[in-house]
Short mmCIF file of C-alpha atoms and ligand atoms in Angstrom, two decimals:
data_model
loop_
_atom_site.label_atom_id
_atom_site.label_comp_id
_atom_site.label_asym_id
_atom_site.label_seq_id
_atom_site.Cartn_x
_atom_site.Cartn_y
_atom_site.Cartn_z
CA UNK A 1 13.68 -22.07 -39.67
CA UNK A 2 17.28 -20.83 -38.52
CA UNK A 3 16.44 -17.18 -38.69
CA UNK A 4 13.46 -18.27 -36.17
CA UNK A 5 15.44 -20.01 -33.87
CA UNK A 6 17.65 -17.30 -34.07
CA UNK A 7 15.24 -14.72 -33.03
CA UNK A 8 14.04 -17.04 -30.23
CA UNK A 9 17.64 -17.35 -28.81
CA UNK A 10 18.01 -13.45 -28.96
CA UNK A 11 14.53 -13.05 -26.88
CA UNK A 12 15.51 -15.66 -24.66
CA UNK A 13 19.30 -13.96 -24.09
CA UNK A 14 16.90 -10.43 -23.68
CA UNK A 15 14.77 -11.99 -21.47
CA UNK A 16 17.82 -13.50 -19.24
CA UNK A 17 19.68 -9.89 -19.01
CA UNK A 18 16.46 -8.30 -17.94
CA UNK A 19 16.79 -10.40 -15.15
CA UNK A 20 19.65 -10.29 -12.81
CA UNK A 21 20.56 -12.97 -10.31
CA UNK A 22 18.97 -11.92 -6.88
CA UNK A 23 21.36 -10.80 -4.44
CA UNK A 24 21.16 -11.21 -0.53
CA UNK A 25 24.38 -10.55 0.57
CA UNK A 26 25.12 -7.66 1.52
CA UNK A 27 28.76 -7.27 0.69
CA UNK A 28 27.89 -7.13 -3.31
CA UNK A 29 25.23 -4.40 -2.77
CA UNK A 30 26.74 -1.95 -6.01
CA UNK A 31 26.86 1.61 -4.90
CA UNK A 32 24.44 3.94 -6.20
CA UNK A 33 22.71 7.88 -6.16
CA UNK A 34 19.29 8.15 -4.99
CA UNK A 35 17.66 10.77 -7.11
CA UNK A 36 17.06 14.10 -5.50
CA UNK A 37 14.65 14.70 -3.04
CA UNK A 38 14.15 18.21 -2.75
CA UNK A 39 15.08 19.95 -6.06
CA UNK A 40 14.87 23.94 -5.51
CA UNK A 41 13.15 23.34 -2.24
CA UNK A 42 14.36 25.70 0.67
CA UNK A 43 10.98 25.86 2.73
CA UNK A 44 7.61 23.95 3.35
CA UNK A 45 6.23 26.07 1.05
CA UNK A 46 8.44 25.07 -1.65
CA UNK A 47 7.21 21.63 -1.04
CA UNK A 48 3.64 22.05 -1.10
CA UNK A 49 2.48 22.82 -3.79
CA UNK A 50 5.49 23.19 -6.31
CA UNK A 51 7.98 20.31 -5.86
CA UNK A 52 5.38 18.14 -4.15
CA UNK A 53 3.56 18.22 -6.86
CA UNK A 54 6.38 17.27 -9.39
CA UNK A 55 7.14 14.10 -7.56
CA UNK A 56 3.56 12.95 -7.37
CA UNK A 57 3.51 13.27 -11.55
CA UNK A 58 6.72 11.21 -11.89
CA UNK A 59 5.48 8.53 -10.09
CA UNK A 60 2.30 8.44 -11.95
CA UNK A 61 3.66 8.29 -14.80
CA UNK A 62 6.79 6.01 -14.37
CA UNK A 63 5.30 3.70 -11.56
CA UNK A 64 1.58 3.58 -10.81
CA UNK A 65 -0.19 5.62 -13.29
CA UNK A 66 -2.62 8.18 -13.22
CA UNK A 67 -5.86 7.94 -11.28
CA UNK A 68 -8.21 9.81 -13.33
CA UNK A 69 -8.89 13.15 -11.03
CA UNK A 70 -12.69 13.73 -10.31
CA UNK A 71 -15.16 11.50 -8.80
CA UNK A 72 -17.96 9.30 -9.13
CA UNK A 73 -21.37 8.95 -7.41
CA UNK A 74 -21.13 6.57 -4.30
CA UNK A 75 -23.87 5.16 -2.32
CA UNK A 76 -23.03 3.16 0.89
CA UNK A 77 -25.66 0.70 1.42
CA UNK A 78 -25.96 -1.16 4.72
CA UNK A 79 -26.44 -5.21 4.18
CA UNK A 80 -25.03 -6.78 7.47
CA UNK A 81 -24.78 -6.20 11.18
CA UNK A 82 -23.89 -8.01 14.24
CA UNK A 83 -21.31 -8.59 17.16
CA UNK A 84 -17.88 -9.36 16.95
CA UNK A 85 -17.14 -12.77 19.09
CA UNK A 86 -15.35 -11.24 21.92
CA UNK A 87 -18.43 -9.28 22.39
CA UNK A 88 -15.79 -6.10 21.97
CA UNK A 89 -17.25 -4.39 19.20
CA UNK A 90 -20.50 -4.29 17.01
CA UNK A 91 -19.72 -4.58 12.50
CA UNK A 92 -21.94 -3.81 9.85
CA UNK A 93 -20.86 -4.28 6.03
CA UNK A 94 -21.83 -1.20 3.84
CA UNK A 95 -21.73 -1.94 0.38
CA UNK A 96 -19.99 1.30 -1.36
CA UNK A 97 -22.65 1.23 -4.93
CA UNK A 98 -20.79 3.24 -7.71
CA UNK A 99 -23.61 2.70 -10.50
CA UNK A 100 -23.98 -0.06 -13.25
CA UNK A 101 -20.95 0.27 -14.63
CA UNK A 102 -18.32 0.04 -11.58
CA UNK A 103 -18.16 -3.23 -9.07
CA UNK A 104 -19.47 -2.51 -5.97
CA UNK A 105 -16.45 -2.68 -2.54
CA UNK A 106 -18.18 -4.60 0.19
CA UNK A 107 -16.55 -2.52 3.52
CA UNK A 108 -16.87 -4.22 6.48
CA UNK A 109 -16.87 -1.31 9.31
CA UNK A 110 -15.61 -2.84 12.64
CA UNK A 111 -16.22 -0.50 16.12
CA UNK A 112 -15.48 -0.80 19.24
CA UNK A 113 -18.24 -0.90 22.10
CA UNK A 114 -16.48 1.53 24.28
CA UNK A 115 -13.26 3.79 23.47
CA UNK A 116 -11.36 6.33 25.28
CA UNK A 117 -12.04 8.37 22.39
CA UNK A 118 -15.22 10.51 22.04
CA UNK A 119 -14.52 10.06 18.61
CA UNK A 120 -12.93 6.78 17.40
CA UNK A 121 -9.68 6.47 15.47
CA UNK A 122 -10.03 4.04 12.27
CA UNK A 123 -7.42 1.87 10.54
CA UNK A 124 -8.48 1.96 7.08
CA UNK A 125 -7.12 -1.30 5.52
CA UNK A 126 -7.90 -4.00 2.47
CA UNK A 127 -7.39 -7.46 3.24
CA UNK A 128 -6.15 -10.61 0.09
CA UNK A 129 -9.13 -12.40 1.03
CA UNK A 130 -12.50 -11.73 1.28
CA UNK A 131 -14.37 -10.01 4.04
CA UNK A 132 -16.53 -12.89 4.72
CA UNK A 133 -13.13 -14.71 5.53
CA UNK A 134 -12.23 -11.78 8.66
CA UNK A 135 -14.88 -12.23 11.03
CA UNK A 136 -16.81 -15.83 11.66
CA UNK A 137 -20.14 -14.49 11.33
CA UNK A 138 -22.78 -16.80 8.88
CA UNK A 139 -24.93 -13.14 7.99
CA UNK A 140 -21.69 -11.93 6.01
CA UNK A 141 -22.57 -13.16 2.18
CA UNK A 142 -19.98 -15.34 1.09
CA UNK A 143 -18.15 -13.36 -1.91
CA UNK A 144 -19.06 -13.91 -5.34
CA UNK A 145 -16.01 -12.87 -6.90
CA UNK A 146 -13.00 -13.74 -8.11
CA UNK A 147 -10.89 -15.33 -4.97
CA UNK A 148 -6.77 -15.71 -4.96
CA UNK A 149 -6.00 -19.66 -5.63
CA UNK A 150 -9.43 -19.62 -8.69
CA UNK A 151 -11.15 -21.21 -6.32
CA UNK A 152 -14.68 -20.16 -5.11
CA UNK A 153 -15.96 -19.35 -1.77
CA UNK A 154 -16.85 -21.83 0.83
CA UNK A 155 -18.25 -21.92 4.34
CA UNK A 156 -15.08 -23.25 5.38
CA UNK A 157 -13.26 -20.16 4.62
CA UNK A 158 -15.30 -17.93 7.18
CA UNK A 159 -12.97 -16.12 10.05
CA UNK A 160 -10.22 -17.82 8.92
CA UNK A 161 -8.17 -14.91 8.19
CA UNK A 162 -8.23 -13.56 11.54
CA UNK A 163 -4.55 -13.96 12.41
CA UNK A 164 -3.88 -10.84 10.47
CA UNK A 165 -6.73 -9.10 12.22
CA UNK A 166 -6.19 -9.33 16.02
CA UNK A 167 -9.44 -7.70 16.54
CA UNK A 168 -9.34 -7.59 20.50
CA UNK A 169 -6.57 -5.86 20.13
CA UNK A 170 -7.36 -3.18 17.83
CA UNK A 171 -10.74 -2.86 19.22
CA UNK A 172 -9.73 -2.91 23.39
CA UNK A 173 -7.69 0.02 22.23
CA UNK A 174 -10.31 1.83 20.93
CA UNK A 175 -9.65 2.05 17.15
CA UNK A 176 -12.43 0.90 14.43
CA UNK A 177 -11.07 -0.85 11.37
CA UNK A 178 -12.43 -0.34 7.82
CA UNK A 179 -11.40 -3.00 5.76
CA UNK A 180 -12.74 -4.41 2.02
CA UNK A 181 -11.34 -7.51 -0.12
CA UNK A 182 -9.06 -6.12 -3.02
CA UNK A 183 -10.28 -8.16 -5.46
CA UNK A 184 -13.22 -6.32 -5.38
CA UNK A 185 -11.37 -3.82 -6.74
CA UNK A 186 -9.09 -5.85 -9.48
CA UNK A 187 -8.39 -9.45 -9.60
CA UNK A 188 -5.27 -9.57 -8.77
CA UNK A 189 -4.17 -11.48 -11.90
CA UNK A 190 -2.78 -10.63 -15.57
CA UNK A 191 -6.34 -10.68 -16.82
CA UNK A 192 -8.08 -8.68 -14.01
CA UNK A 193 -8.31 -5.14 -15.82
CA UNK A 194 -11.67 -5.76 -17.65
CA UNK A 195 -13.53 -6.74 -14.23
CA UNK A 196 -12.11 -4.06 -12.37
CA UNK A 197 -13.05 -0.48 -11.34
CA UNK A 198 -11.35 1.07 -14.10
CA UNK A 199 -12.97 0.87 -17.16
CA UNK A 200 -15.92 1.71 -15.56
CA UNK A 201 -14.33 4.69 -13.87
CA UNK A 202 -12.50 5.79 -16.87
CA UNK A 203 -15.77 5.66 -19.01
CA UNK A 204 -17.33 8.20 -16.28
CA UNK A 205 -14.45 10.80 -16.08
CA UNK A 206 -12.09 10.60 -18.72
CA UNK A 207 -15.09 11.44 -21.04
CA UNK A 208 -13.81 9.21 -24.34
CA UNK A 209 -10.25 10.29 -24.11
CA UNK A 210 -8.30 6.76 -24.83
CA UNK A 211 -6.43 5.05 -22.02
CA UNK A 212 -2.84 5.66 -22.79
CA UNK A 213 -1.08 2.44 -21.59
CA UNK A 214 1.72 4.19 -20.41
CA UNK A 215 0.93 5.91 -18.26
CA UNK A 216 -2.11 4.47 -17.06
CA UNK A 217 -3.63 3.01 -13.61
CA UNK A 218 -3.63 -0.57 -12.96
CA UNK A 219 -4.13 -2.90 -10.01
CA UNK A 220 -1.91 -0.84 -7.32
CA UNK A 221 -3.99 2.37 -8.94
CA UNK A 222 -7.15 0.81 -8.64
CA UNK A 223 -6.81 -0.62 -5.03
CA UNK A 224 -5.43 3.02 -4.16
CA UNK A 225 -8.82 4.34 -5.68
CA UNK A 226 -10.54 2.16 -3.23
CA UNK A 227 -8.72 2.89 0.19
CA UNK A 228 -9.77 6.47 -0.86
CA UNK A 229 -13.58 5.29 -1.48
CA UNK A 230 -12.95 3.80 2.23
CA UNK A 231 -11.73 7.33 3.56
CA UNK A 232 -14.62 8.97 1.78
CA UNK A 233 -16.97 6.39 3.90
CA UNK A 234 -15.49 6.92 6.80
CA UNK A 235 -15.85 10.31 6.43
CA UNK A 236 -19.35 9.66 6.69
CA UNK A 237 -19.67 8.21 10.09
CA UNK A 238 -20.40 10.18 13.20
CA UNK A 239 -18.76 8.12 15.99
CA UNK A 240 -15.36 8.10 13.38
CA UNK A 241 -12.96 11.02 14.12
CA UNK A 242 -11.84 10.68 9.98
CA UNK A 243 -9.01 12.31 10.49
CA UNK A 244 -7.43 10.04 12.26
CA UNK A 245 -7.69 7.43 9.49
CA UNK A 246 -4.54 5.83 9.69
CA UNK A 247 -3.50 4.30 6.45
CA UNK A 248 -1.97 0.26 6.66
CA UNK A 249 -1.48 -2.27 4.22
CA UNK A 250 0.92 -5.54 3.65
CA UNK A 251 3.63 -6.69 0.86
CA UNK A 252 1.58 -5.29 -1.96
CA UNK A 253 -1.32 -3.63 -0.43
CA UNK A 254 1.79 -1.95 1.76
CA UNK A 255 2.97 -0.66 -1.92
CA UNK A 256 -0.87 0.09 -2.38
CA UNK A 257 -1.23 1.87 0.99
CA UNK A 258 2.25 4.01 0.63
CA UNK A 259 0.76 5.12 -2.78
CA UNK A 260 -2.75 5.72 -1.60
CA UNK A 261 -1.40 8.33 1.05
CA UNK A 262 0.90 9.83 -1.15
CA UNK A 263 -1.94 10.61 -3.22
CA UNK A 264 -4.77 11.54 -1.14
CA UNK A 265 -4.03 14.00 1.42
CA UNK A 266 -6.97 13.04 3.82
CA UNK A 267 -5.62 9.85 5.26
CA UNK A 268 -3.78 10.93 8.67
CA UNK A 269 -1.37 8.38 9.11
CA UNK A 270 0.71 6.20 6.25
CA UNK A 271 2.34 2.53 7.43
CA UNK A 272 3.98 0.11 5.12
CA UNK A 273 3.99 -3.30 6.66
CA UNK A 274 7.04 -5.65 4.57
CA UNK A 275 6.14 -3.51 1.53
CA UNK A 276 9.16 -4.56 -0.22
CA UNK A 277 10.12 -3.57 -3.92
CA UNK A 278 7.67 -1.04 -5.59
CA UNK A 279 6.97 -0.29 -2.21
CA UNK A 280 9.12 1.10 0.39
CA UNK A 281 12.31 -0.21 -0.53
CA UNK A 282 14.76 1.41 -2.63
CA UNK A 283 14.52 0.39 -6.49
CA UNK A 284 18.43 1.14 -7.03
CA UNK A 285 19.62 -1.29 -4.35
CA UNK A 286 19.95 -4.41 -5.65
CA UNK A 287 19.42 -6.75 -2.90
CA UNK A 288 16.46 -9.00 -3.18
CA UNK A 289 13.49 -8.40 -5.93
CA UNK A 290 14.06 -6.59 -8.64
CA UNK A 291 12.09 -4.21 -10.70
CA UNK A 292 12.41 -7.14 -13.25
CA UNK A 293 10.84 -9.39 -11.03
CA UNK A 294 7.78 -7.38 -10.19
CA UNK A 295 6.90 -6.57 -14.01
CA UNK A 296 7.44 -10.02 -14.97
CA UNK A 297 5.41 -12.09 -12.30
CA UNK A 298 2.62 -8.95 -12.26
CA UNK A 299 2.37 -6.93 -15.24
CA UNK A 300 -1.19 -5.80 -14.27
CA UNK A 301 0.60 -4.13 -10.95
CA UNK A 302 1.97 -0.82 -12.45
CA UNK A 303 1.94 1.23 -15.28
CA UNK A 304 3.08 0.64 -18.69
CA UNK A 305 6.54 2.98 -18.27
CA UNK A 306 7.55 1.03 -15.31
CA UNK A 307 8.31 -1.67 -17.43
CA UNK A 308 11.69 0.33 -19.03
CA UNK A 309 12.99 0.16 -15.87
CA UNK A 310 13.42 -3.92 -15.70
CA UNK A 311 17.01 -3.44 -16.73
CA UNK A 312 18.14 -0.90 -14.99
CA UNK A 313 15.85 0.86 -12.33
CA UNK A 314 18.69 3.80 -12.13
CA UNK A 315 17.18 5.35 -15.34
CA UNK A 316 13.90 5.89 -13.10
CA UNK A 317 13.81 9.67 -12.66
CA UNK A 318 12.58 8.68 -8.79
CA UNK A 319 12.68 6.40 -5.98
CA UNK A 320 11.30 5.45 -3.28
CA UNK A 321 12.68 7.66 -0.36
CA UNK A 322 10.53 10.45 -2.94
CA UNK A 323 6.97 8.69 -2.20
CA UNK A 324 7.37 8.46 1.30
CA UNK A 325 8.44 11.97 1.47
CA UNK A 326 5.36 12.69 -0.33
CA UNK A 327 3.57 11.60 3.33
CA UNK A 328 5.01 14.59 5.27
CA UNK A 329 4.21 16.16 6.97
CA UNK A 330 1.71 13.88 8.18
CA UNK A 331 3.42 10.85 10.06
CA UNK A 332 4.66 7.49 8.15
CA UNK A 333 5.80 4.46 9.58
CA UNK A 334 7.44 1.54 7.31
CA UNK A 335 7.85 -2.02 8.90
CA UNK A 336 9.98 -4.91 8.00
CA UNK A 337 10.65 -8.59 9.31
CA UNK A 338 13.84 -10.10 9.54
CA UNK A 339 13.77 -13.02 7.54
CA UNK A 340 11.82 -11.33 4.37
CA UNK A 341 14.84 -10.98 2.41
CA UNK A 342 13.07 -11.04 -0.69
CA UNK A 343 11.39 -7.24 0.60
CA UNK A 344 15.33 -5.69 1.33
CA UNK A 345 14.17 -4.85 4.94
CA UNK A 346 17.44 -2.47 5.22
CA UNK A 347 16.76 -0.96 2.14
CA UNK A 348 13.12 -0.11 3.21
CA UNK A 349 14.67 1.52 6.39
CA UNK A 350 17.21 3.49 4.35
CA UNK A 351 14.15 4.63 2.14
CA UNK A 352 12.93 5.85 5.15
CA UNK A 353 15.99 7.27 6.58
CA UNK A 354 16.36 9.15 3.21
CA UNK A 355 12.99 11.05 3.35
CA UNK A 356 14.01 12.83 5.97
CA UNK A 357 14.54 16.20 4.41
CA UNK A 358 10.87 16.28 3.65
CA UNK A 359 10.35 16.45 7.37
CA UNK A 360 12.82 18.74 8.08
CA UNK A 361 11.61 21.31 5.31
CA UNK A 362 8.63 22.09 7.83
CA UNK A 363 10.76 21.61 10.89
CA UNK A 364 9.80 18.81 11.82
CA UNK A 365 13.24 16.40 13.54
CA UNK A 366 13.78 13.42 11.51
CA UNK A 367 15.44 9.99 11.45
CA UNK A 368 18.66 11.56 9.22
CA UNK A 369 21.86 9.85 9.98
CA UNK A 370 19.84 6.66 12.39
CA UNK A 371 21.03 3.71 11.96
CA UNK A 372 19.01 0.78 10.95
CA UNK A 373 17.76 -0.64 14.66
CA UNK A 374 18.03 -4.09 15.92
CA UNK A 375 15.28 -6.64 15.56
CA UNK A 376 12.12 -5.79 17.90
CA UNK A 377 13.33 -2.02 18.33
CA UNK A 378 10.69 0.21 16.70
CA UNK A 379 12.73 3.81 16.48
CA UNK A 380 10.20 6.87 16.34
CA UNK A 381 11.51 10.40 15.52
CA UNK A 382 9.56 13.12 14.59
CA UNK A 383 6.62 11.00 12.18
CA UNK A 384 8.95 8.76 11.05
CA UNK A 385 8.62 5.66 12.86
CA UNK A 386 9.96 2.00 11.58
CA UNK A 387 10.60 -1.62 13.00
CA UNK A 388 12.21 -4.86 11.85
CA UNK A 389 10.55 -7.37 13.87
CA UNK A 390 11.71 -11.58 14.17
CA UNK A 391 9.87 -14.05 11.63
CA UNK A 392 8.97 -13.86 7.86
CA UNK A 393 6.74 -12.03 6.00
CA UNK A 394 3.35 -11.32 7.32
CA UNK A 395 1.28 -8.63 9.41
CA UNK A 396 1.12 -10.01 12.71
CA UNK A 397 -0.34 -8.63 16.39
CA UNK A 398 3.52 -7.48 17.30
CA UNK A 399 2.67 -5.21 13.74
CA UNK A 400 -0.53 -4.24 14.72
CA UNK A 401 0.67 -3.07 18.21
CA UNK A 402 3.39 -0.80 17.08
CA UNK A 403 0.83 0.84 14.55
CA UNK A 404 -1.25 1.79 17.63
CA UNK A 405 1.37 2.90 19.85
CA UNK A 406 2.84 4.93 17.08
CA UNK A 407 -0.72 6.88 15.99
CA UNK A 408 -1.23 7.37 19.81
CA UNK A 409 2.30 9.51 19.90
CA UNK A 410 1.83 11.17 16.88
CA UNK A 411 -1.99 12.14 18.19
CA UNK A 412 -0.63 13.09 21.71
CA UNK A 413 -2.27 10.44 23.87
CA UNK A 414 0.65 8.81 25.87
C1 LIG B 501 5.39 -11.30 -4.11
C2 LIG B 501 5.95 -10.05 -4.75
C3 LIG B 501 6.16 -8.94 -3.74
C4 LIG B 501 4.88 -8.70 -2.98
C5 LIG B 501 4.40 -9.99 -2.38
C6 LIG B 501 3.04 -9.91 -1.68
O1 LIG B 501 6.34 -11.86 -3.28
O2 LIG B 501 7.13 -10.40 -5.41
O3 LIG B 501 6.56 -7.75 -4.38
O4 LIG B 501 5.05 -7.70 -2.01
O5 LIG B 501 4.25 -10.96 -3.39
O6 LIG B 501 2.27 -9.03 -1.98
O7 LIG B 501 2.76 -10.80 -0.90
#
């Protein structure tokens, strides 16, 4: 009886010191080495393949597992059409059919009527809530799945997620938006693995080797997997100029989005909207979440090694100025907001800042040395392009507009 409640104080005292206190104040930010970027690097083609190619492993295995390589059969599979309200742009909803044994990703494919561009430029996104919930329109079949909160669908819920998608605005400047619900992809909760993609996905390509926990893909992994079934769709469409897919997603679909385009070399442009820890923030800062915090409240987020690092992220052989490094040299652009302490805006700026040898290794000028701007002051050099806007945590129209006006410099077109 004492030996148990022993043990339990022990476990309780291990539990506490995995946790530290959360810090906000700057002053008691501990100093600390950022793990090097470039290794034996001296050129672009050092980089790619070689040392690119190194970092990509290490954060597979250490943060968000490996993706088994290969691919499956897809079949996109029309099921809705219409108008968007405004009368701006015309959606249909392909339904991206992997086979029996892998959930189908409704993708709702929004165009506009009329674009300056021949060929249109597409955000390629994933949204927390269903796609019935982004556009008001009765012919989009309410979801079936799982939904955030455990509760089911209801007509109530229809277009009332549209704050995050200002579609006047993204369509009056001529992009198209492909966008699915993640939790067609994994329910985002500590249970979600067995209705997800991945066992289905593993049982296709990894041809009976065993899932090795530690290093394997979870949630982030498997909503990655998607975005990349998205580009792959996209790919498909004549009026879509795929190559200008540019890349965005928010808190952790901004963690999925950075790892997605790390990954998969198609997607054109990378953003990170208030991405926070995991993400675009530095692990070794301590200001705001912690490693810790992630693994405890999401376990089903990353992959098993990440988990070592609740402690003491400093004995992760990378960080996060590496993954957006793994972007160049095609553009990235992280965004913060002021008030979402809890994401270390600075420290996702001085991720940034930090990846800027990448970008010089194929002479491209950089953000090295900038200092983190003032609130509502996006700062673009070279592709790397970042703003901390006013209010909390979200993806607002201010967001959206920055994301345009920085894929229309990178592409040339102001
Ligand atoms: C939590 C989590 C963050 C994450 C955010 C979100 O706050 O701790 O890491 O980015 O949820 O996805 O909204």
């Amino acid at each position: 009886m004492l030996r148990s409640a022993v043990l339990i104080l022990l476990l309780a005292c291990a539990l506490h010191a995995q946790r530290p206190k959360t810090n906000y104040d700057e002053a008691k930010v501990k100093p600390y080495r950022l793990p090097d970027l470039l290794g034996t690097a001296r050129s672009s083609a050092d980089w790619t393949p070689q040392r690119r190619s190194e970092i990509l492993r290490q954060f597979e295995d250490h943060v968000y597992g490996r993706t088994p390589g290969g691919r499956v059969p897809m079949t996109p599979n029309t099921i809705a059409s219409g108008e968007t309200p405004d009368g701006m742009g015309t959606w249909k909803l392909v339904r991206l059919d992997f086979g029996a044994s892998i959930p189908a990703l409704e993708t709702l494919l929004v165009s506009p009527k009329t674009s300056s561009y021949a060929r249109v430029p597409v955000f390629v996104t994933l949204s927390f809530t269903p796609v019935h919930t982004l556009l008001p329109d009765k012919s989009i079949p309410l979801t079936t799945r799982w939904v955030r909160g455990d509760k089911p669908a209801t007509e109530a819920d229809r277009g009332t997620a549209t704050g995050r998608w200002p579609w006047p605005l993204l369509l009056g400047n001529g992009f198209a938006v492909a966008v699915a619900y993640y939790g067609d992809l994994f329910e985002d909760r500590a249970e979600g693995l067995a209705n997800s993609v991945i066992p289905g996905v593993e049982k296709q390509l990894m041809a009976g080797t065993p899932r090795q926990e530690a290093t394997a893909w979870n949630a982030i992994g498997a909503w990655a997997w998607g975005m990349s079934r998205m580009q792959d769709l996209v790919e498909q469409e004549p009026r879509i100029d795929a190559r200008r897919s540019v890349l965005v997603g928010h808190s952790r679909l901004g963690k999925t989005s950075l790892w997605a385009g790390a990954a998969d070399e198609r997607f054109g442009i990378v953003v990170s909207n208030n991405s926070g820890e995991g993400g675009a923030s530095l692990a070794r800062r301590n200001f705001g979440e912690h490693v810790a915090d992630l693994n405890k409240a999401f376990p089903h987020w990353f992959t098993g090694n990440y988990k070592k690092y609740s402690s003491d992220p400093k004995e992760m052989p990378v960080d996060t100025h590496q993954l957006l490094a793994l972007v160049a040299p095609r553009p990235v652009y992280v965004a913060s907001a002021q008030e979402d302490h809890w994401a270390d805006p600075r420290g996702e700026f001085l991720a940034l800042e930090a990846a800027s040898p990448a970008f010089e290794l194929f002479g491209i000028p950089s953000l090295r040395g900038a200092s983190w701007p003032g609130v509502n002051q996006p700062i673009v050099r070279g592709r790397q392009g970042y703003h901390v806007r006013t209010g909390k945590h979200d993806i607002n129209a201010y967001d959206w507009q920055q994301y345009i006006a920085f894929a229309r410099r990178m592409w040339g077109d102001q």
